[in-house]
mmCIF file of C-alpha atoms in Angstrom:
data_model
loop_
_atom_site.group_PDB
_atom_site.id
_atom_site.type_symbol
_atom_site.label_atom_id
_atom_site.label_comp_id
_atom_site.label_asym_id
_atom_site.label_seq_id
_atom_site.Cartn_x
_atom_site.Cartn_y
_atom_site.Cartn_z
ATOM 1 C CA MET A 1 12.254 85.580 69.014
ATOM 2 C CA ARG A 2 9.358 84.249 70.972
ATOM 3 C CA PRO A 3 8.680 80.509 71.759
ATOM 4 C CA GLY A 4 6.961 79.032 68.687
ATOM 5 C CA THR A 5 7.170 81.863 66.415
ATOM 6 C CA LEU A 6 9.122 80.396 64.113
ATOM 7 C CA PRO A 7 7.653 76.330 63.116
ATOM 8 C CA LEU A 8 4.114 79.020 63.226
ATOM 9 C CA MET A 9 5.655 81.409 60.588
ATOM 10 C CA LEU A 10 7.678 77.839 58.602
ATOM 11 C CA THR A 11 4.157 76.924 58.229
ATOM 12 C CA LEU A 12 2.715 80.522 57.202
ATOM 13 C CA ILE A 13 5.698 80.529 54.009
ATOM 14 C CA LEU A 14 4.559 76.535 52.845
ATOM 15 C CA ALA A 15 1.202 77.655 52.763
ATOM 16 C CA LEU A 16 1.714 80.544 50.192
ATOM 17 C CA ALA A 17 3.812 78.126 48.361
ATOM 18 C CA ILE A 18 0.912 74.972 48.181
ATOM 19 C CA PHE A 19 -1.278 77.827 46.909
ATOM 20 C CA SER A 20 1.053 79.421 44.443
ATOM 21 C CA ASN A 21 1.571 75.955 42.559
ATOM 22 C CA ASP A 22 -2.758 75.962 41.314
ATOM 23 C CA ALA A 23 -3.734 73.837 44.257
ATOM 24 C CA TYR A 24 -6.744 74.875 46.137
ATOM 25 C CA ALA A 25 -8.249 74.743 49.585
ATOM 26 C CA ILE A 26 -9.463 71.716 50.359
ATOM 27 C CA ASP A 27 -11.418 72.549 53.301
ATOM 28 C CA LYS A 28 -13.412 74.379 51.313
ATOM 29 C CA GLU A 29 -16.866 73.207 50.539
ATOM 30 C CA TYR A 30 -17.825 74.362 46.782
ATOM 31 C CA GLN A 31 -21.252 73.393 45.144
ATOM 32 C CA ILE A 32 -19.611 72.302 41.863
ATOM 33 C CA VAL A 33 -16.863 69.766 41.577
ATOM 34 C CA THR A 34 -15.274 69.081 37.918
ATOM 35 C CA SER A 35 -12.640 66.879 37.091
ATOM 36 C CA ILE A 36 -10.095 68.617 34.768
ATOM 37 C CA ASN A 37 -10.146 72.215 35.784
ATOM 38 C CA ILE A 38 -10.456 73.697 32.017
ATOM 39 C CA TRP A 39 -14.422 72.852 32.528
ATOM 40 C CA SER A 40 -14.673 75.017 36.883
ATOM 41 C CA ASN A 41 -12.386 77.790 34.532
ATOM 42 C CA ILE A 42 -14.910 78.409 32.873
ATOM 43 C CA ILE A 43 -18.259 77.506 35.711
ATOM 44 C CA ASN A 44 -16.428 80.839 37.713
ATOM 45 C CA MET A 45 -15.711 82.713 34.461
ATOM 46 C CA LEU A 46 -19.473 82.582 33.913
ATOM 47 C CA THR A 47 -20.103 83.709 37.992
ATOM 48 C CA SER A 48 -18.261 85.976 38.048
ATOM 49 C CA PRO A 49 -16.783 88.180 40.958
ATOM 50 C CA HIS A 50 -18.618 84.494 42.394
ATOM 51 C CA GLU A 51 -16.191 81.662 42.738
ATOM 52 C CA ILE A 52 -18.842 78.729 42.862
ATOM 53 C CA ALA A 53 -16.253 75.814 40.951
ATOM 54 C CA ARG A 54 -12.957 73.661 41.362
ATOM 55 C CA PRO A 55 -11.000 71.238 39.803
ATOM 56 C CA LEU A 56 -10.449 67.859 40.867
ATOM 57 C CA LEU A 57 -6.388 68.451 38.912
ATOM 58 C CA THR A 58 -4.494 70.748 39.956
ATOM 59 C CA GLY A 59 -1.324 72.232 39.270
ATOM 60 C CA MET A 60 0.151 69.740 36.450
ATOM 61 C CA GLU A 61 -1.616 66.786 36.932
ATOM 62 C CA THR A 62 -3.728 65.411 34.119
ATOM 63 C CA PRO A 63 -5.756 62.322 33.589
ATOM 64 C CA HIS A 64 -3.282 60.120 32.968
ATOM 65 C CA THR A 65 -1.317 60.734 36.402
ATOM 66 C CA PHE A 66 -4.290 61.857 38.359
ATOM 67 C CA SER A 67 -4.062 60.042 41.744
ATOM 68 C CA LEU A 68 -7.736 59.415 43.676
ATOM 69 C CA LYS A 69 -7.040 61.066 47.212
ATOM 70 C CA PRO A 70 -10.407 61.012 50.762
ATOM 71 C CA GLU A 71 -9.827 64.466 49.131
ATOM 72 C CA HIS A 72 -11.879 64.026 46.194
ATOM 73 C CA ILE A 73 -14.681 61.623 47.608
ATOM 74 C CA GLN A 74 -15.410 64.640 50.515
ATOM 75 C CA ALA A 75 -15.766 67.678 47.953
ATOM 76 C CA VAL A 76 -17.988 65.777 46.283
ATOM 77 C CA LYS A 77 -19.455 64.626 48.619
ATOM 78 C CA HIS A 78 -20.108 68.347 49.231
ATOM 79 C CA ALA A 79 -21.422 69.106 45.815
ATOM 80 C CA SER A 80 -23.923 69.995 44.448
ATOM 81 C CA MET A 81 -23.056 69.453 41.018
ATOM 82 C CA ILE A 82 -20.394 66.739 39.244
ATOM 83 C CA ILE A 83 -18.937 67.189 35.714
ATOM 84 C CA TYR A 84 -16.628 65.917 33.659
ATOM 85 C CA THR A 85 -15.387 64.755 30.364
ATOM 86 C CA SER A 86 -15.807 61.182 29.952
ATOM 87 C CA ASP A 87 -15.437 57.854 31.264
ATOM 88 C CA ARG A 88 -13.156 56.999 28.649
ATOM 89 C CA ILE A 89 -10.333 60.027 29.638
ATOM 90 C CA GLU A 90 -11.602 60.675 33.097
ATOM 91 C CA PRO A 91 -11.910 56.826 34.179
ATOM 92 C CA PHE A 92 -11.501 58.145 38.083
ATOM 93 C CA MET A 93 -14.413 59.705 38.175
ATOM 94 C CA LYS A 94 -16.589 56.315 38.035
ATOM 95 C CA GLU A 95 -15.249 55.020 41.089
ATOM 96 C CA ILE A 96 -15.693 58.499 42.731
ATOM 97 C CA LEU A 97 -19.387 58.470 41.565
ATOM 98 C CA SER A 98 -20.141 55.250 43.283
ATOM 99 C CA SER A 99 -18.726 56.506 46.514
ATOM 100 C CA VAL A 100 -21.027 59.333 46.277
ATOM 101 C CA ASN A 101 -25.014 59.274 47.350
ATOM 102 C CA LEU A 102 -26.058 60.617 43.655
ATOM 103 C CA GLU A 103 -29.584 61.694 45.011
ATOM 104 C CA ASN A 104 -30.235 65.143 45.146
ATOM 105 C CA LYS A 105 -27.053 66.381 42.429
ATOM 106 C CA THR A 106 -27.255 66.856 38.898
ATOM 107 C CA VAL A 107 -23.588 64.605 37.104
ATOM 108 C CA VAL A 108 -22.713 66.129 33.955
ATOM 109 C CA LYS A 109 -20.993 64.306 31.084
ATOM 110 C CA VAL A 110 -19.854 66.569 29.061
ATOM 111 C CA VAL A 111 -18.846 63.838 26.353
ATOM 112 C CA ASP A 112 -23.056 63.640 25.528
ATOM 113 C CA LEU A 113 -23.924 67.116 25.001
ATOM 114 C CA PRO A 114 -25.817 67.486 22.054
ATOM 115 C CA ASN A 115 -24.082 68.860 19.333
ATOM 116 C CA ILE A 116 -20.477 68.206 21.395
ATOM 117 C CA THR A 117 -18.396 67.268 18.162
ATOM 118 C CA ILE A 118 -15.419 64.429 18.724
ATOM 119 C CA VAL A 119 -12.850 64.078 15.647
ATOM 120 C CA ASN A 120 -10.526 60.972 15.738
ATOM 121 C CA ASP A 121 -12.348 59.721 18.812
ATOM 122 C CA ASN A 122 -10.169 62.180 20.308
ATOM 123 C CA PRO A 123 -11.823 62.400 23.522
ATOM 124 C CA HIS A 124 -9.702 66.384 23.899
ATOM 125 C CA ILE A 125 -13.094 68.172 23.660
ATOM 126 C CA TRP A 126 -12.278 71.084 25.291
ATOM 127 C CA MET A 127 -9.432 71.615 22.642
ATOM 128 C CA ASN A 128 -12.088 72.772 19.931
ATOM 129 C CA PRO A 129 -13.893 75.647 21.188
ATOM 130 C CA LEU A 130 -17.230 75.376 19.333
ATOM 131 C CA ASN A 131 -16.753 72.319 21.564
ATOM 132 C CA VAL A 132 -16.615 74.517 24.765
ATOM 133 C CA LYS A 133 -18.753 77.193 22.734
ATOM 134 C CA ILE A 134 -21.916 74.212 23.357
ATOM 135 C CA PHE A 135 -20.658 73.784 27.216
ATOM 136 C CA ILE A 136 -20.737 77.446 28.227
ATOM 137 C CA GLU A 137 -24.268 78.053 26.799
ATOM 138 C CA TYR A 138 -25.815 74.575 28.958
ATOM 139 C CA VAL A 139 -24.757 75.166 31.749
ATOM 140 C CA SER A 140 -25.600 79.191 31.596
ATOM 141 C CA GLU A 141 -28.949 78.099 31.921
ATOM 142 C CA LEU A 142 -28.140 74.535 34.100
ATOM 143 C CA ILE A 143 -26.450 76.514 37.144
ATOM 144 C CA SER A 144 -29.181 79.594 36.210
ATOM 145 C CA GLU A 145 -31.984 77.284 36.600
ATOM 146 C CA ARG A 146 -29.773 76.073 40.301
ATOM 147 C CA PHE A 147 -28.206 79.209 42.024
ATOM 148 C CA PRO A 148 -31.434 81.954 40.995
ATOM 149 C CA HIS A 149 -29.165 84.090 42.633
ATOM 150 C CA LEU A 150 -27.154 84.045 40.611
ATOM 151 C CA SER A 151 -28.782 83.894 37.426
ATOM 152 C CA GLU A 152 -28.378 88.022 36.120
ATOM 153 C CA THR A 153 -24.815 87.633 36.606
ATOM 154 C CA ILE A 154 -24.700 84.655 34.497
ATOM 155 C CA ALA A 155 -26.746 86.028 31.781
ATOM 156 C CA LYS A 156 -24.456 88.885 31.248
ATOM 157 C CA ASN A 157 -20.780 86.744 31.818
ATOM 158 C CA ARG A 158 -22.508 84.613 29.211
ATOM 159 C CA ILE A 159 -22.677 87.043 26.411
ATOM 160 C CA THR A 160 -18.687 87.750 27.258
ATOM 161 C CA LEU A 161 -17.282 84.127 27.256
ATOM 162 C CA LEU A 162 -19.863 83.513 23.303
ATOM 163 C CA GLU A 163 -18.079 86.813 22.388
ATOM 164 C CA GLN A 164 -14.818 85.778 23.291
ATOM 165 C CA ILE A 165 -15.212 82.238 21.881
ATOM 166 C CA ASP A 166 -16.120 84.282 18.214
ATOM 167 C CA ASN A 167 -13.118 85.756 18.565
ATOM 168 C CA LEU A 168 -10.614 82.531 19.222
ATOM 169 C CA MET A 169 -12.295 81.048 16.647
ATOM 170 C CA SER A 170 -12.175 83.849 13.802
ATOM 171 C CA TYR A 171 -8.252 83.905 15.388
ATOM 172 C CA ILE A 172 -8.050 79.830 14.571
ATOM 173 C CA ASN A 173 -9.397 81.180 11.260
ATOM 174 C CA SER A 174 -6.110 84.049 10.577
ATOM 175 C CA VAL A 175 -3.610 81.902 11.648
ATOM 176 C CA SER A 176 -4.911 78.729 10.096
ATOM 177 C CA GLN A 177 -4.136 80.527 6.373
ATOM 178 C CA ASP A 178 -0.546 80.457 7.118
ATOM 179 C CA LEU A 179 -0.484 76.837 8.440
ATOM 180 C CA GLU A 180 -2.086 75.261 6.225
ATOM 181 C CA ASP A 181 -1.238 72.002 4.664
ATOM 182 C CA ILE A 182 2.273 71.922 7.269
ATOM 183 C CA PRO A 183 3.114 68.536 7.943
ATOM 184 C CA VAL A 184 4.132 68.144 11.637
ATOM 185 C CA ILE A 185 4.333 65.236 14.601
ATOM 186 C CA VAL A 186 2.021 65.515 17.216
ATOM 187 C CA SER A 187 3.705 64.416 20.415
ATOM 188 C CA ILE A 188 0.030 62.942 22.633
ATOM 189 C CA PRO A 189 -4.475 62.831 21.078
ATOM 190 C CA CYS A 190 -4.973 65.334 23.410
ATOM 191 C CA ILE A 191 -3.475 68.636 21.651
ATOM 192 C CA GLU A 192 -5.540 67.425 17.786
ATOM 193 C CA PRO A 193 -8.658 68.850 17.865
ATOM 194 C CA LEU A 194 -6.306 72.366 17.791
ATOM 195 C CA VAL A 195 -3.934 70.718 15.753
ATOM 196 C CA LEU A 196 -6.720 70.015 12.880
ATOM 197 C CA GLN A 197 -8.539 72.945 13.551
ATOM 198 C CA LEU A 198 -5.276 75.310 12.006
ATOM 199 C CA LYS A 199 -5.106 72.646 9.156
ATOM 200 C CA LEU A 200 -1.826 70.904 10.158
ATOM 201 C CA ARG A 201 -1.941 68.101 8.105
ATOM 202 C CA ILE A 202 -0.769 65.573 10.787
ATOM 203 C CA VAL A 203 2.055 62.825 9.670
ATOM 204 C CA LYS A 204 2.105 60.414 12.642
ATOM 205 C CA ILE A 205 1.033 60.990 16.404
ATOM 206 C CA VAL A 206 3.809 59.401 18.644
ATOM 207 C CA VAL A 207 3.183 57.906 21.690
ATOM 208 C CA GLU A 208 -1.235 57.326 20.764
ATOM 209 C CA ASP A 209 -1.659 54.966 23.730
ATOM 210 C CA PRO A 210 -0.202 57.370 27.583
ATOM 211 C CA GLU A 211 0.432 53.417 29.353
ATOM 212 C CA ARG A 212 3.018 52.206 26.033
ATOM 213 C CA SER A 213 5.721 54.374 24.738
ATOM 214 C CA PRO A 214 7.174 52.952 20.873
ATOM 215 C CA SER A 215 8.626 51.043 20.647
ATOM 216 C CA LEU A 216 12.322 51.620 18.851
ATOM 217 C CA LYS A 217 11.054 50.251 15.222
ATOM 218 C CA GLU A 218 8.542 52.396 15.398
ATOM 219 C CA ILE A 219 10.439 54.539 16.182
ATOM 220 C CA LEU A 220 12.270 54.182 13.480
ATOM 221 C CA GLU A 221 9.500 54.616 11.173
ATOM 222 C CA ILE A 222 8.492 57.741 13.117
ATOM 223 C CA ASN A 223 11.585 59.102 11.412
ATOM 224 C CA GLU A 224 11.274 57.735 8.030
ATOM 225 C CA LEU A 225 8.200 59.859 8.662
ATOM 226 C CA ILE A 226 9.754 63.378 8.886
ATOM 227 C CA LYS A 227 11.776 62.225 5.735
ATOM 228 C CA GLU A 228 9.329 61.250 3.709
ATOM 229 C CA TYR A 229 7.509 64.298 4.093
ATOM 230 C CA ASN A 230 9.753 66.636 5.057
ATOM 231 C CA VAL A 231 8.242 67.478 8.777
ATOM 232 C CA THR A 232 11.152 70.400 10.826
ATOM 233 C CA SER A 233 8.127 70.494 13.787
ATOM 234 C CA ILE A 234 6.238 69.033 16.272
ATOM 235 C CA ILE A 235 3.460 69.125 18.519
ATOM 236 C CA ASP A 236 4.332 68.708 22.346
ATOM 237 C CA VAL A 237 2.830 68.476 25.954
ATOM 238 C CA ILE A 238 4.293 70.424 28.286
ATOM 239 C CA GLN A 239 2.885 67.533 31.098
ATOM 240 C CA LEU A 240 4.286 64.295 28.297
ATOM 241 C CA ASN A 241 8.438 65.030 29.207
ATOM 242 C CA SER A 242 9.062 62.282 27.615
ATOM 243 C CA PRO A 243 12.252 60.240 26.872
ATOM 244 C CA VAL A 244 11.215 58.940 23.321
ATOM 245 C CA ILE A 245 9.711 62.530 21.456
ATOM 246 C CA GLU A 246 13.976 64.139 22.814
ATOM 247 C CA LYS A 247 15.322 61.009 21.027
ATOM 248 C CA ILE A 248 12.908 61.664 17.634
ATOM 249 C CA VAL A 249 13.492 65.499 18.339
ATOM 250 C CA SER A 250 17.712 65.369 18.829
ATOM 251 C CA MET A 251 17.802 62.840 15.763
ATOM 252 C CA ASN A 252 16.039 64.945 13.539
ATOM 253 C CA ASN A 253 16.422 68.257 14.957
ATOM 254 C CA LEU A 254 12.869 69.628 14.563
ATOM 255 C CA LYS A 255 11.403 72.359 15.977
ATOM 256 C CA ARG A 256 8.975 72.382 18.783
ATOM 257 C CA ALA A 257 6.288 73.661 19.957
ATOM 258 C CA TYR A 258 5.362 72.868 23.843
ATOM 259 C CA THR A 259 1.493 73.837 24.584
ATOM 260 C CA SER A 260 -0.972 72.708 27.280
ATOM 261 C CA PRO A 261 -4.457 70.474 27.294
ATOM 262 C CA LEU A 262 -4.734 72.508 30.535
ATOM 263 C CA LEU A 263 -4.716 75.896 32.203
ATOM 264 C CA ILE A 264 -1.272 76.379 34.424
ATOM 265 C CA SER A 265 -1.999 79.419 36.960
ATOM 266 C CA SER A 266 1.361 79.037 37.956
ATOM 267 C CA LYS A 267 3.190 79.959 34.283
ATOM 268 C CA GLY A 268 0.151 82.454 33.882
ATOM 269 C CA LEU A 269 -1.518 80.516 31.639
ATOM 270 C CA ASP A 270 -4.875 80.697 34.204
ATOM 271 C CA ASN A 271 -8.309 80.218 31.338
ATOM 272 C CA TYR A 272 -9.452 78.574 28.924
ATOM 273 C CA PHE A 273 -9.097 81.647 26.840
ATOM 274 C CA LYS A 274 -5.919 82.415 27.518
ATOM 275 C CA LEU A 275 -3.645 78.756 27.086
ATOM 276 C CA MET A 276 -6.016 78.725 23.861
ATOM 277 C CA ARG A 277 -5.081 81.752 22.032
ATOM 278 C CA TYR A 278 -0.795 81.108 23.553
ATOM 279 C CA ASN A 279 -1.365 77.732 22.302
ATOM 280 C CA ILE A 280 -2.010 78.996 19.242
ATOM 281 C CA ALA A 281 0.872 80.628 18.840
ATOM 282 C CA ALA A 282 3.364 78.961 20.544
ATOM 283 C CA ILE A 283 2.933 76.195 16.899
ATOM 284 C CA HIS A 284 2.462 78.925 14.560
ATOM 285 C CA TYR A 285 5.810 80.601 16.188
ATOM 286 C CA ALA A 286 8.139 77.419 16.795
ATOM 287 C CA ILE A 287 6.372 76.956 13.110
ATOM 288 C CA PHE A 288 7.882 79.485 11.263
ATOM 289 C CA SER A 289 10.629 80.521 13.604
ATOM 290 C CA PRO A 290 14.588 79.700 13.180
ATOM 291 C CA MET A 291 16.000 76.562 14.436
ATOM 292 C CA GLU A 292 18.257 77.922 17.220
ATOM 293 C CA ASN A 293 15.444 80.899 19.344
ATOM 294 C CA THR A 294 12.546 77.674 19.404
ATOM 295 C CA SER A 295 13.686 77.675 23.109
ATOM 296 C CA GLU A 296 11.899 80.220 23.561
ATOM 297 C CA ILE A 297 9.031 79.065 24.651
ATOM 298 C CA GLU A 298 10.177 77.084 27.207
ATOM 299 C CA CYS A 299 12.331 79.753 28.567
ATOM 300 C CA GLY A 300 9.623 82.023 29.100
ATOM 301 C CA TYR A 301 7.611 78.521 31.301
ATOM 302 C CA SER A 302 11.617 78.430 32.944
ATOM 303 C CA LEU A 303 10.807 83.154 34.202
ATOM 304 C CA ALA A 304 8.138 82.728 35.132
ATOM 305 C CA LEU A 305 8.657 79.413 37.669
ATOM 306 C CA ILE A 306 11.031 82.475 38.780
ATOM 307 C CA PHE A 307 8.820 84.810 39.436
ATOM 308 C CA SER A 308 6.047 82.436 40.901
ATOM 309 C CA ILE A 309 9.423 81.556 43.638
ATOM 310 C CA LEU A 310 11.007 85.265 43.884
ATOM 311 C CA ALA A 311 7.383 86.337 45.131
ATOM 312 C CA ILE A 312 6.917 83.973 46.923
ATOM 313 C CA ALA A 313 10.099 85.301 48.585
ATOM 314 C CA MET A 314 8.843 88.767 49.000
ATOM 315 C CA THR A 315 6.746 87.853 50.622
ATOM 316 C CA SER A 316 7.195 85.355 53.149
ATOM 317 C CA PHE A 317 10.494 88.683 53.597
ATOM 318 C CA LEU A 318 7.785 90.503 53.774
ATOM 319 C CA MET A 319 5.976 88.467 56.680
ATOM 320 C CA ILE A 320 9.158 88.390 58.545
ATOM 321 C CA VAL A 321 10.075 91.917 58.140
ATOM 322 C CA LEU A 322 7.120 92.904 59.892
ATOM 323 C CA TYR A 323 6.418 90.459 62.503
ATOM 324 C CA TRP A 324 9.923 92.180 64.127
ATOM 325 C CA ARG A 325 8.161 95.029 64.198
ATOM 326 C CA SER A 326 5.876 94.699 65.868
ATOM 327 C CA ARG A 327 8.000 93.631 68.641
#
């Protein structure tokens, strides 16, 4: 083997592993930077096949676990448009915006768009497809004005996306007929807007404040509510991984729907419509499935992760084979 070849191959393998895990190349400059991957995904679907937006949060990060790094500031400096949900759910945006010169930059706070619906003061507005429809209509015009060469592409894709929103709403309305008034508990507020659209009856949100876990007294009170309302299911969130939720599930033998408020490309949830349809199907499945089958959703994620690892390994193996053949 030639000197320096092994380190180079290991570097390439590591790069493959990194970029398969929802990562973005930090050295690539994007015209639009968004706080979460929901907004960047919708924008890139509007401008497809041109990718002009990237999120600050990648992989399994959430606004509650986000750690600000210098490359995030650099990404915003190079962008001409910055889009985020709200100061409340993304407090780190205040620091970012105060660190860069905003002259000639367009800043969009989605929560301030006209006609955005906020239920129960819940800032996770993208979990309501009607809010996403408003966002699509707004940014279509905004991006077309900012990037005129993309206006024709955006106009075509806009029609398709709005049709998909209407289809998604029809799907929600159809599924809600089966779910209406069924009592459930919800792990954290991020999934609440979708649960309400499905007309489920939310008995309790377990972790209302991500900065504070429920006390033992509160857990016992939740257990009493579960018995009182005959709750059999909990709507959980993949990113949470809470010992409190695990305790409540095991104490009450609850069925669990694993949902996600954000895209997770490595698990196949790589666009907004796929994510929402998955969440709806996961909720419906958990509620109506026998107790012994409720782990299948989680198993699906494990299999997706295994296939991702195998793909990386196969690519690495092929690179090694090609190298030896070229010698």
